mmCIF file of C-alpha atoms and ligand atoms in Angstrom:
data_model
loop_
_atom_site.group_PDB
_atom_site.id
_atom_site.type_symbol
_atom_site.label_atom_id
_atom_site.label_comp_id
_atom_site.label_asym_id
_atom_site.label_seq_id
_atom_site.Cartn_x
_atom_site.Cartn_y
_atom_site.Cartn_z
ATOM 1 C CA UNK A 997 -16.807 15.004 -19.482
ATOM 2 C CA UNK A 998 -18.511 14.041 -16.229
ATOM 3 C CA UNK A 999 -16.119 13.658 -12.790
ATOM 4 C CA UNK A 1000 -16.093 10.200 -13.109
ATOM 5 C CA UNK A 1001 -15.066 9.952 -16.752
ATOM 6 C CA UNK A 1002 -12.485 13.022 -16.163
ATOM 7 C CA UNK A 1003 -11.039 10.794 -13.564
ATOM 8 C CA UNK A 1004 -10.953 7.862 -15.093
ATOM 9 C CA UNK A 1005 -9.147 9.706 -18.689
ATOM 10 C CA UNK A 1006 -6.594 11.310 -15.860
ATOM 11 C CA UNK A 1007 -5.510 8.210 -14.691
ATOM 12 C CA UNK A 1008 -5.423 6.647 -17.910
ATOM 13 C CA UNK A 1009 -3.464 9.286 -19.255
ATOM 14 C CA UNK A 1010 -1.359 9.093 -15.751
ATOM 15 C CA UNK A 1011 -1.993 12.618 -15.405
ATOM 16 C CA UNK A 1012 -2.848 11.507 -12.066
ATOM 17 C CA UNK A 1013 0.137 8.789 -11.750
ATOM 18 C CA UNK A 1014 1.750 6.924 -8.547
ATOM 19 C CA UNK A 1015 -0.193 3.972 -6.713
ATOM 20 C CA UNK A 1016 -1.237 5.548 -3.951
ATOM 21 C CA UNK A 1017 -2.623 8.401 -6.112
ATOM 22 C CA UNK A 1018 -4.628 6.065 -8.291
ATOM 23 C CA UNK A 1019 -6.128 4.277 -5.407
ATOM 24 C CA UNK A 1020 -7.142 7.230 -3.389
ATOM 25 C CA UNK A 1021 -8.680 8.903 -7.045
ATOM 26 C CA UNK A 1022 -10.489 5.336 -8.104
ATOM 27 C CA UNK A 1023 -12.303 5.525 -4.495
ATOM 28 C CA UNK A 1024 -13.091 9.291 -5.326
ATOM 29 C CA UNK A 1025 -14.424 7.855 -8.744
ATOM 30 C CA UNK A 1026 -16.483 4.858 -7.193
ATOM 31 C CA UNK A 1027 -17.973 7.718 -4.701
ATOM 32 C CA UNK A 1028 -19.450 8.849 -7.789
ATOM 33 C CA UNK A 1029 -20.383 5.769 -9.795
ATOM 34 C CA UNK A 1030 -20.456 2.259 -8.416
ATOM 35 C CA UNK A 1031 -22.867 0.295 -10.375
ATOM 36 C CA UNK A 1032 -20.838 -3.135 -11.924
ATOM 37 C CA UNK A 1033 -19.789 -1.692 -15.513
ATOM 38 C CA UNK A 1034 -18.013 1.233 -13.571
ATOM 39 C CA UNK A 1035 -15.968 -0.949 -11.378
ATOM 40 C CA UNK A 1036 -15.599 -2.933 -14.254
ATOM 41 C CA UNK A 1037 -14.049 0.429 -16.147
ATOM 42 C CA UNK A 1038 -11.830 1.738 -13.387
ATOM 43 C CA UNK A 1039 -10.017 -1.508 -12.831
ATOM 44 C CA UNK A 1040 -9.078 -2.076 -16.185
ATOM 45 C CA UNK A 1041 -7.326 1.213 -16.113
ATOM 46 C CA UNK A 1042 -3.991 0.644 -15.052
ATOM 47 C CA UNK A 1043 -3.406 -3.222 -14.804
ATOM 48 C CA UNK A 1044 -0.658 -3.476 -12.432
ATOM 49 C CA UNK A 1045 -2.352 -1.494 -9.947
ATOM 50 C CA UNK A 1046 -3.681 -3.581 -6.658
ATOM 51 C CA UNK A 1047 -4.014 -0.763 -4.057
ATOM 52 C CA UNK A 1048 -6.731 0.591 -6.489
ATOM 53 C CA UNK A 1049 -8.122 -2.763 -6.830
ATOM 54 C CA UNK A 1050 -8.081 -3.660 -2.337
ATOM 55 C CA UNK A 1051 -9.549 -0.046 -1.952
ATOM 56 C CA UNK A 1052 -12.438 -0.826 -4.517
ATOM 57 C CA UNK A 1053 -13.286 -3.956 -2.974
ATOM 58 C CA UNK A 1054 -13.087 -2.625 0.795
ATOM 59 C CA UNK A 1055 -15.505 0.376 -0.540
ATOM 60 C CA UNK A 1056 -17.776 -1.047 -3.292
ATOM 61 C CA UNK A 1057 -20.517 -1.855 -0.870
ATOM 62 C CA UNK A 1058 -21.165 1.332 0.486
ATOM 63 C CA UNK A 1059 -18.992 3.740 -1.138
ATOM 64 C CA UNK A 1060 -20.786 6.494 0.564
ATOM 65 C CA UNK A 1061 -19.422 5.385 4.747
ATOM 66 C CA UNK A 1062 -16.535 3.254 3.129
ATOM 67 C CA UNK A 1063 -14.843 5.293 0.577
ATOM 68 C CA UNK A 1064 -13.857 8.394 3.354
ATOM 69 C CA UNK A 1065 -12.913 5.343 5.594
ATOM 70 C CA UNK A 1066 -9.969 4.307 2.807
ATOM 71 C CA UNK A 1067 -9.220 7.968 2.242
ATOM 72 C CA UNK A 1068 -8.750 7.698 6.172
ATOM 73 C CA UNK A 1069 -6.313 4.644 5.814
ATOM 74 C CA UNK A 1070 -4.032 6.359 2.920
ATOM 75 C CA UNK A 1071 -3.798 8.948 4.878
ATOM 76 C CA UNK A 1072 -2.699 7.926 8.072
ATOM 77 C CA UNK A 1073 -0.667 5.117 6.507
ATOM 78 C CA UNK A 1074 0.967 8.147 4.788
ATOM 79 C CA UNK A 1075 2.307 9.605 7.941
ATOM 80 C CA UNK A 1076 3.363 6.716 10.015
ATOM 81 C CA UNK A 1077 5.735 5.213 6.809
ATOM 82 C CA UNK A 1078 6.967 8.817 6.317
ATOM 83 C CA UNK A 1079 7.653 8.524 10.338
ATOM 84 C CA UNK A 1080 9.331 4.870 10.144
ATOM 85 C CA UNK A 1081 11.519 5.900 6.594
ATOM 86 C CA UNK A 1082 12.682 9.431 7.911
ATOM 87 C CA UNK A 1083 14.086 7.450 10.689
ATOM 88 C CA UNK A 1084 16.342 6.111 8.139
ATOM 89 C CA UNK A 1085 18.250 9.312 6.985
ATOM 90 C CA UNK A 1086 21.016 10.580 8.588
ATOM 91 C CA UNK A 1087 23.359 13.827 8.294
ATOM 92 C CA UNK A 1088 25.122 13.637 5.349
ATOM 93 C CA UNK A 1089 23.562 10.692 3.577
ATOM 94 C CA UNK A 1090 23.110 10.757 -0.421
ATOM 95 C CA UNK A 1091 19.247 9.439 -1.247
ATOM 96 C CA UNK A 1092 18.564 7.897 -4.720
ATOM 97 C CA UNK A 1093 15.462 7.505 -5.975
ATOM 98 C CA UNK A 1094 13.721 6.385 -9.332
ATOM 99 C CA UNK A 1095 10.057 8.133 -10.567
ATOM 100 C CA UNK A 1096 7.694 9.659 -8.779
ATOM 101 C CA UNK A 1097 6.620 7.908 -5.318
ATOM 102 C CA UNK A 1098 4.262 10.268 -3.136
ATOM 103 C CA UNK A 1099 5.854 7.284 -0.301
ATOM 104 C CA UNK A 1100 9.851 8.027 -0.771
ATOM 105 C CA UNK A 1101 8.631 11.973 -1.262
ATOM 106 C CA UNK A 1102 7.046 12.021 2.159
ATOM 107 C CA UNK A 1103 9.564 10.337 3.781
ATOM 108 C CA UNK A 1104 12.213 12.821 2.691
ATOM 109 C CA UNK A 1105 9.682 15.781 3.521
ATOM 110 C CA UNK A 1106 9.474 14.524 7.308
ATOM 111 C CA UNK A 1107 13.648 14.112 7.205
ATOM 112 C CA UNK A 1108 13.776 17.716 5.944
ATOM 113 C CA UNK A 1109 11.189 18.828 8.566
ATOM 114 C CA UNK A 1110 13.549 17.166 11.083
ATOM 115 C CA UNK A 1111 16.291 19.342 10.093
ATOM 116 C CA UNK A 1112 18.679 16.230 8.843
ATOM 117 C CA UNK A 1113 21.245 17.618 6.386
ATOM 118 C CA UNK A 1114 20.640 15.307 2.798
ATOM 119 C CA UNK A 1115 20.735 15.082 -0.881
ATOM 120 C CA UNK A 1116 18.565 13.543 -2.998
ATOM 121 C CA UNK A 1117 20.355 12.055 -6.187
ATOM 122 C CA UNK A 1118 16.928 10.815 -9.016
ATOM 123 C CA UNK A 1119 16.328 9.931 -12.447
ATOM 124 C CA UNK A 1120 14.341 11.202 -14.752
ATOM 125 C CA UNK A 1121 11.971 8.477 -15.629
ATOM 126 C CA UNK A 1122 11.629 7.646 -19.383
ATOM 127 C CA UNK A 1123 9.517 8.038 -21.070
ATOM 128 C CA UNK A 1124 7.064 9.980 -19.035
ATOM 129 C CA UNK A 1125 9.479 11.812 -17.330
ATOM 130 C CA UNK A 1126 7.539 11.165 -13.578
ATOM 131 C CA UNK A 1127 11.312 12.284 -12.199
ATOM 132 C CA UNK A 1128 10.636 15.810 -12.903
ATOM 133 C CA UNK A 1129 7.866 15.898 -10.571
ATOM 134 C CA UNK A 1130 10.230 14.459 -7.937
ATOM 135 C CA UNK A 1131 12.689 16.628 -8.652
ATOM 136 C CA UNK A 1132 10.685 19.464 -8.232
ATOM 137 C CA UNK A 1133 8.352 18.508 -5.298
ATOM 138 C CA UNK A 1134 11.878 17.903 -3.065
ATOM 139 C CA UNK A 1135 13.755 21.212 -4.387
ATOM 140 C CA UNK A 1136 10.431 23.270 -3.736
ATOM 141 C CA UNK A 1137 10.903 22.124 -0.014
ATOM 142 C CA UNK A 1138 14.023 23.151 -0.002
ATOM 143 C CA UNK A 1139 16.335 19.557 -0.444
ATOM 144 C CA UNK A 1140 19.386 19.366 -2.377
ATOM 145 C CA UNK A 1141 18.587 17.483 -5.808
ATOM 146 C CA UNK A 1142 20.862 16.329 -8.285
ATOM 147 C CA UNK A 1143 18.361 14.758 -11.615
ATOM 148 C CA UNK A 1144 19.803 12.486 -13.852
ATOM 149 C CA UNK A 1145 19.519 10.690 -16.863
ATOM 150 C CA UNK A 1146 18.163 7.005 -16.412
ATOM 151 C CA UNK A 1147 20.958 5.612 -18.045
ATOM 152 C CA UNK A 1148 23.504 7.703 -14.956
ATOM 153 C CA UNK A 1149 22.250 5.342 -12.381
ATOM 154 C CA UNK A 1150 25.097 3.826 -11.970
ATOM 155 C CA UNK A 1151 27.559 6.701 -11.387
ATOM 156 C CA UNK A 1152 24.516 8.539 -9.425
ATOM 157 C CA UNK A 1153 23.829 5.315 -7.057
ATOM 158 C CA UNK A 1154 27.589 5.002 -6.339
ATOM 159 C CA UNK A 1155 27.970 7.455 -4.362
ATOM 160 C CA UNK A 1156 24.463 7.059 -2.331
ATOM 161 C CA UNK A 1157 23.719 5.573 0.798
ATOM 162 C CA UNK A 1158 20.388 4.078 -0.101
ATOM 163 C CA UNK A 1159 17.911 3.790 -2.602
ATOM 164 C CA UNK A 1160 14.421 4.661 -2.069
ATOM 165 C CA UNK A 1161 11.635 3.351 -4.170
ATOM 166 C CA UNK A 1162 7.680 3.198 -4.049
ATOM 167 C CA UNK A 1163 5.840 -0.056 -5.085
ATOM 168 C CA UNK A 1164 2.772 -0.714 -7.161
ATOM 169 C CA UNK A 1165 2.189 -3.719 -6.306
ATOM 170 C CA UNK A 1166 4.010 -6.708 -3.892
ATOM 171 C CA UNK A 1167 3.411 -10.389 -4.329
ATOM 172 C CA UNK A 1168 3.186 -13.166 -1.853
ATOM 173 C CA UNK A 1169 6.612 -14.281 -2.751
ATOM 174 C CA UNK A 1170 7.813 -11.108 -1.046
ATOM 175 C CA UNK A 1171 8.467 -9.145 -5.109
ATOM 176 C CA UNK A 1172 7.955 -5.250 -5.747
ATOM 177 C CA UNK A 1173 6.661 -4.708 -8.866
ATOM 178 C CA UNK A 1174 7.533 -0.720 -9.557
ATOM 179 C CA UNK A 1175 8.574 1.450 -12.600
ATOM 180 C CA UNK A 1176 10.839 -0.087 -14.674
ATOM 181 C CA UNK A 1177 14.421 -0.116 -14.478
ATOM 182 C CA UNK A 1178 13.680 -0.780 -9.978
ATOM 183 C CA UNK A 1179 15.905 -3.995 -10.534
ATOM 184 C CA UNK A 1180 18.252 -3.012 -12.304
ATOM 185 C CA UNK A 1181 19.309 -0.240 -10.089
ATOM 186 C CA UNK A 1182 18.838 -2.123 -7.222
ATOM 187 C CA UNK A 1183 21.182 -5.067 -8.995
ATOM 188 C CA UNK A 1184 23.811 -1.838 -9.321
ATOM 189 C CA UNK A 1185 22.574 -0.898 -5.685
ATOM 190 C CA UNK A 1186 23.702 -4.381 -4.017
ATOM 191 C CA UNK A 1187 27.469 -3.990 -5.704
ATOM 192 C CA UNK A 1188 27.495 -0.591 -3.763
ATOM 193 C CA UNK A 1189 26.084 -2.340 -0.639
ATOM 194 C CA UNK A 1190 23.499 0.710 -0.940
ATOM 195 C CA UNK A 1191 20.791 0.173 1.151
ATOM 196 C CA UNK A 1192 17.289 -0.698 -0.722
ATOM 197 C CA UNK A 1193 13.917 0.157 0.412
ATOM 198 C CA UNK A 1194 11.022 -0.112 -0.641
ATOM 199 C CA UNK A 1195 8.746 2.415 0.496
ATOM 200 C CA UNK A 1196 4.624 1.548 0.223
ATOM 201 C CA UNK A 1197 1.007 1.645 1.641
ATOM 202 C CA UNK A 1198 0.527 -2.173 2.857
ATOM 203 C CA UNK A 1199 -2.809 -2.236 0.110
ATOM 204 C CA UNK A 1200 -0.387 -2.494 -2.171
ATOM 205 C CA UNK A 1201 -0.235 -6.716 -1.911
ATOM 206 C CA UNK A 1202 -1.739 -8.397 -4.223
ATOM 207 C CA UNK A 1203 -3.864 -11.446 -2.433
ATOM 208 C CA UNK A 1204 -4.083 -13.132 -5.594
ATOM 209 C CA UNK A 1205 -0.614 -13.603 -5.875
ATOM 210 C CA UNK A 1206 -0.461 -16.528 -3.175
ATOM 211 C CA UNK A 1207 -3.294 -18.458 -5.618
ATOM 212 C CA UNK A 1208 -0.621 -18.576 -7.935
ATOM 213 C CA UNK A 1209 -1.233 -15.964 -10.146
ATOM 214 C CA UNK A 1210 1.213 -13.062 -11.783
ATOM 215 C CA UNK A 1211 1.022 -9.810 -11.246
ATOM 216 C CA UNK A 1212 0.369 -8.520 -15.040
ATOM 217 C CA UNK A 1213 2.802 -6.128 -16.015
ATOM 218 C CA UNK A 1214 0.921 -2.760 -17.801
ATOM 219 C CA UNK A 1215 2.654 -2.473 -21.251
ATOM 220 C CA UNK A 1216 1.620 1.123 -22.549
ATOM 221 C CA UNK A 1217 1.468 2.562 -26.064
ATOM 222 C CA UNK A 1218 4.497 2.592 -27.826
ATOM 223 C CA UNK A 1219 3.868 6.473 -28.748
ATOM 224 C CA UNK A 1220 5.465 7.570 -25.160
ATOM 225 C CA UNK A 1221 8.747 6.199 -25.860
ATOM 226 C CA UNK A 1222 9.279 6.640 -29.677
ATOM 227 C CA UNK A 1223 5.605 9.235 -31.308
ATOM 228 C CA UNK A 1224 6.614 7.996 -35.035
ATOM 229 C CA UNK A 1225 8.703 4.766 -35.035
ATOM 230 C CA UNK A 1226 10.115 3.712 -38.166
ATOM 231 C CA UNK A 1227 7.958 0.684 -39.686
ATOM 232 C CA UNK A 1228 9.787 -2.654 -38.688
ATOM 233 C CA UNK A 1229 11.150 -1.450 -35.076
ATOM 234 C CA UNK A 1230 9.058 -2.948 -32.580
ATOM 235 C CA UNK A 1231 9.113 -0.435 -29.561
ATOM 236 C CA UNK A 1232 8.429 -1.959 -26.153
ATOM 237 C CA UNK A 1233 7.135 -0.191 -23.616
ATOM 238 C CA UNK A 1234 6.831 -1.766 -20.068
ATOM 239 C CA UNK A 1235 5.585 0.281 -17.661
ATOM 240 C CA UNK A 1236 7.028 -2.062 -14.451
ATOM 241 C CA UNK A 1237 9.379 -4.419 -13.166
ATOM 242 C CA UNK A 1238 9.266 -6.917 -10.553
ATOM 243 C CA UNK A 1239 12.181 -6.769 -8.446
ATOM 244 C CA UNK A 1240 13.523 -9.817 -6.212
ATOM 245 C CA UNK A 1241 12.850 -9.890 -2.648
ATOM 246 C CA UNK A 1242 16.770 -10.766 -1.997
ATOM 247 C CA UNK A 1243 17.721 -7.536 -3.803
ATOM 248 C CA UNK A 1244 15.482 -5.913 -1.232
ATOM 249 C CA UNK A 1245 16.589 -4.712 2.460
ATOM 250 C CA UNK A 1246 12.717 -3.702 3.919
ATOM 251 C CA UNK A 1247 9.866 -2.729 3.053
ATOM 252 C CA UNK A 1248 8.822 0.580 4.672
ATOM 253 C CA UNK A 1249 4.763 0.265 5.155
ATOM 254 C CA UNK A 1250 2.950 1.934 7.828
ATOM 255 C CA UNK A 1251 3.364 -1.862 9.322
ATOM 256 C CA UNK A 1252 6.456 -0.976 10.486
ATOM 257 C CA UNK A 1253 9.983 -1.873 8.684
ATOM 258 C CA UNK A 1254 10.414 -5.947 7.782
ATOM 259 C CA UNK A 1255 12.218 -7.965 5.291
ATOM 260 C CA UNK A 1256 9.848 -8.624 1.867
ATOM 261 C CA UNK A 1257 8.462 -12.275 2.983
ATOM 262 C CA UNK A 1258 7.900 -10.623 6.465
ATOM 263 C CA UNK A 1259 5.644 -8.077 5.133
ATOM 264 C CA UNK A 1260 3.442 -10.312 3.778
ATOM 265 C CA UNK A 1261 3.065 -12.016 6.861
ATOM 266 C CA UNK A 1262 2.114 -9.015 8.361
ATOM 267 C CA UNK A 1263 -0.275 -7.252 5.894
ATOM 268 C CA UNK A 1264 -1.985 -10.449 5.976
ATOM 269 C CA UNK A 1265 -2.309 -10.649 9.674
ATOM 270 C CA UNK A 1266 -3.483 -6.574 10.043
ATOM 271 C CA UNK A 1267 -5.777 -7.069 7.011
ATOM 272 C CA UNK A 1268 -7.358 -10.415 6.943
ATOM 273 C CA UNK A 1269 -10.379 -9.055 4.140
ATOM 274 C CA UNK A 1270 -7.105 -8.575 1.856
ATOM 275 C CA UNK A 1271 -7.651 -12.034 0.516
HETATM 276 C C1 RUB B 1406 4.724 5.177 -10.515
HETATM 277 C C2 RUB B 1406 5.619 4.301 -9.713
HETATM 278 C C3 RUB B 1406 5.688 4.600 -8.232
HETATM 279 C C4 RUB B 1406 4.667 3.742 -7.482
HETATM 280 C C5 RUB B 1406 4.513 4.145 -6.024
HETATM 281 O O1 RUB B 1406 4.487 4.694 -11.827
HETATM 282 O O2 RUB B 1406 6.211 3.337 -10.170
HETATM 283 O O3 RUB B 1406 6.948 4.308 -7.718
HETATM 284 O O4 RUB B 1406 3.409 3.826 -8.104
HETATM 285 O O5 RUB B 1406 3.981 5.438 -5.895
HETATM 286 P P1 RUB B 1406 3.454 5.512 -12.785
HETATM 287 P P2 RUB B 1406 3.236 5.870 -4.547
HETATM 288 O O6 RUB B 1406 3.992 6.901 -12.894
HETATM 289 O O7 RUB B 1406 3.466 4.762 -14.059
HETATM 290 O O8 RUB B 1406 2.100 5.487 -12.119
HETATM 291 O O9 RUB B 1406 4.233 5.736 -3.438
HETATM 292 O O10 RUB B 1406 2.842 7.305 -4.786
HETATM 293 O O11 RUB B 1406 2.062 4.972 -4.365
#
């Protein structure tokens, strides 16, 4: 398999999984093969996934100077949300979390590397278990971790003092689309009066929202969650959820901290071309 296919199966596979990942992987792809029916191929890979989509249309013109230029921008984006977030954490705070999000995991790196005194309370993420990546990422770097079945949430989140999340994708209406099961913990979150946050690279807004249009919602092959079903039970497996802005306390974006509907507001002031 050529680099370009091997990344493409990877992502499609979610071997390489997590928006940011995707995105920074499809421009690695298009650095290799840009002509129309490539494009064409990579974006169909993972529906729901607009930071891939804003990163292939700042680079598709000259992948060559562009495509290191939006390596650039995930990179430093990285380190300023992981800045803003970690300013979040305090002594003695419990952290949920729900997935993998290589946002919410460098924003707990850069509270560890601050010396602030946490735990980190996550799920395991059925059925492709992305919480046992988590898991292990934060306890190799030394933070507490407590991992949890899905359906603990509840008794996990009441004891937290806020809930950290990533995004795939954030609509002009001020919703985060992320892994499934985001709203309902953040629904058991707001009982708590946990804080939520959504943690996220600004590319992650979809313009086309504000035209009216839905962010599609990836609905993978019923094999993950049940191999050999019996005949008759119709398995559904939706990858995402949108969750409401009002559930939402900020979104964390190398933009700074603001309120969902803010956000917007700002990524489309800083990135005009995002349209
Ligand atoms: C991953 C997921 C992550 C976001 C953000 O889903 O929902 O929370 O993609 O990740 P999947 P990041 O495993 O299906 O890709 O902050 O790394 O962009």
């Amino acid at each position: 398999m050529g680099n370009f296919e091997r990344i493409c199966s990877d992502i499609k596979s979610v071997k390489i999984q997590g928006a940011e990942n995707v995105a920074i992987a499809g421009i690695k792809a298009l650095m290799i093969k840009s002509d129309a029916a490539s494009i064409k191929k990579l974006l169909s890979l993972r529906p729901t996934e607009p930071a891939l989509r804003n990163a292939v249309r700042f680079a598709r013109k000259d992948p060559k100077n562009l495509g290191p230029i939006a390596l650039k921008h995930f990179e430093v984006s990285k380190k300023k949300l992981a800045d803003y977030g970690a300013e979040k954490i305090e002594d003695g705070m419990n952290v949920f979390t729900h997935c993998h999000s290589s946002s919410v995991v460098a924003i707990l790196k850069k509270a560890k590397e601050q010396g602030k005194k946490f735990e980190v309370y996550n799920t395991e993420t059925r059925p492709l278990f992305q919480g046992r990546k988590t898991a292990k990422e934060l306890s190799s770097m030394g933070i507490r971790v407590t991992h949890v079945v899905d359906s603990a949430a509840r008794i996990a989140l009441k004891d937290c003092d806020m809930f950290l999340f990533g995004a795939d994708a954030i609509t002009s209406e001020g919703k985060v689309v992320n892994k499934i099961g985001t709203e309902m913990f953040a629904e058991v979150a707001e009982k708590y009066d946990t804080d939520v946050y959504s943690c996220t690279d600004s590319w992650k807004y979809d313009p086309q929202t504000v035209f009216g249009k839905k962010e599609p919602i990836e609905i993978r092959d019923a094999g993950e969650v049940w191999p050999a079903a019996p005949k008759g039970v119709r398995v559904l497996n939706l990858a995402f959820e949108r969750v409401k802005p009002e559930l939402i306390t900020a979104v964390i974006s190398e933009l700074g901290v603001h309120p969902p509907t803010v956000f917007v507001q700002e990524v489309r002031r800083v990135y005009p071309w995002i349209e």
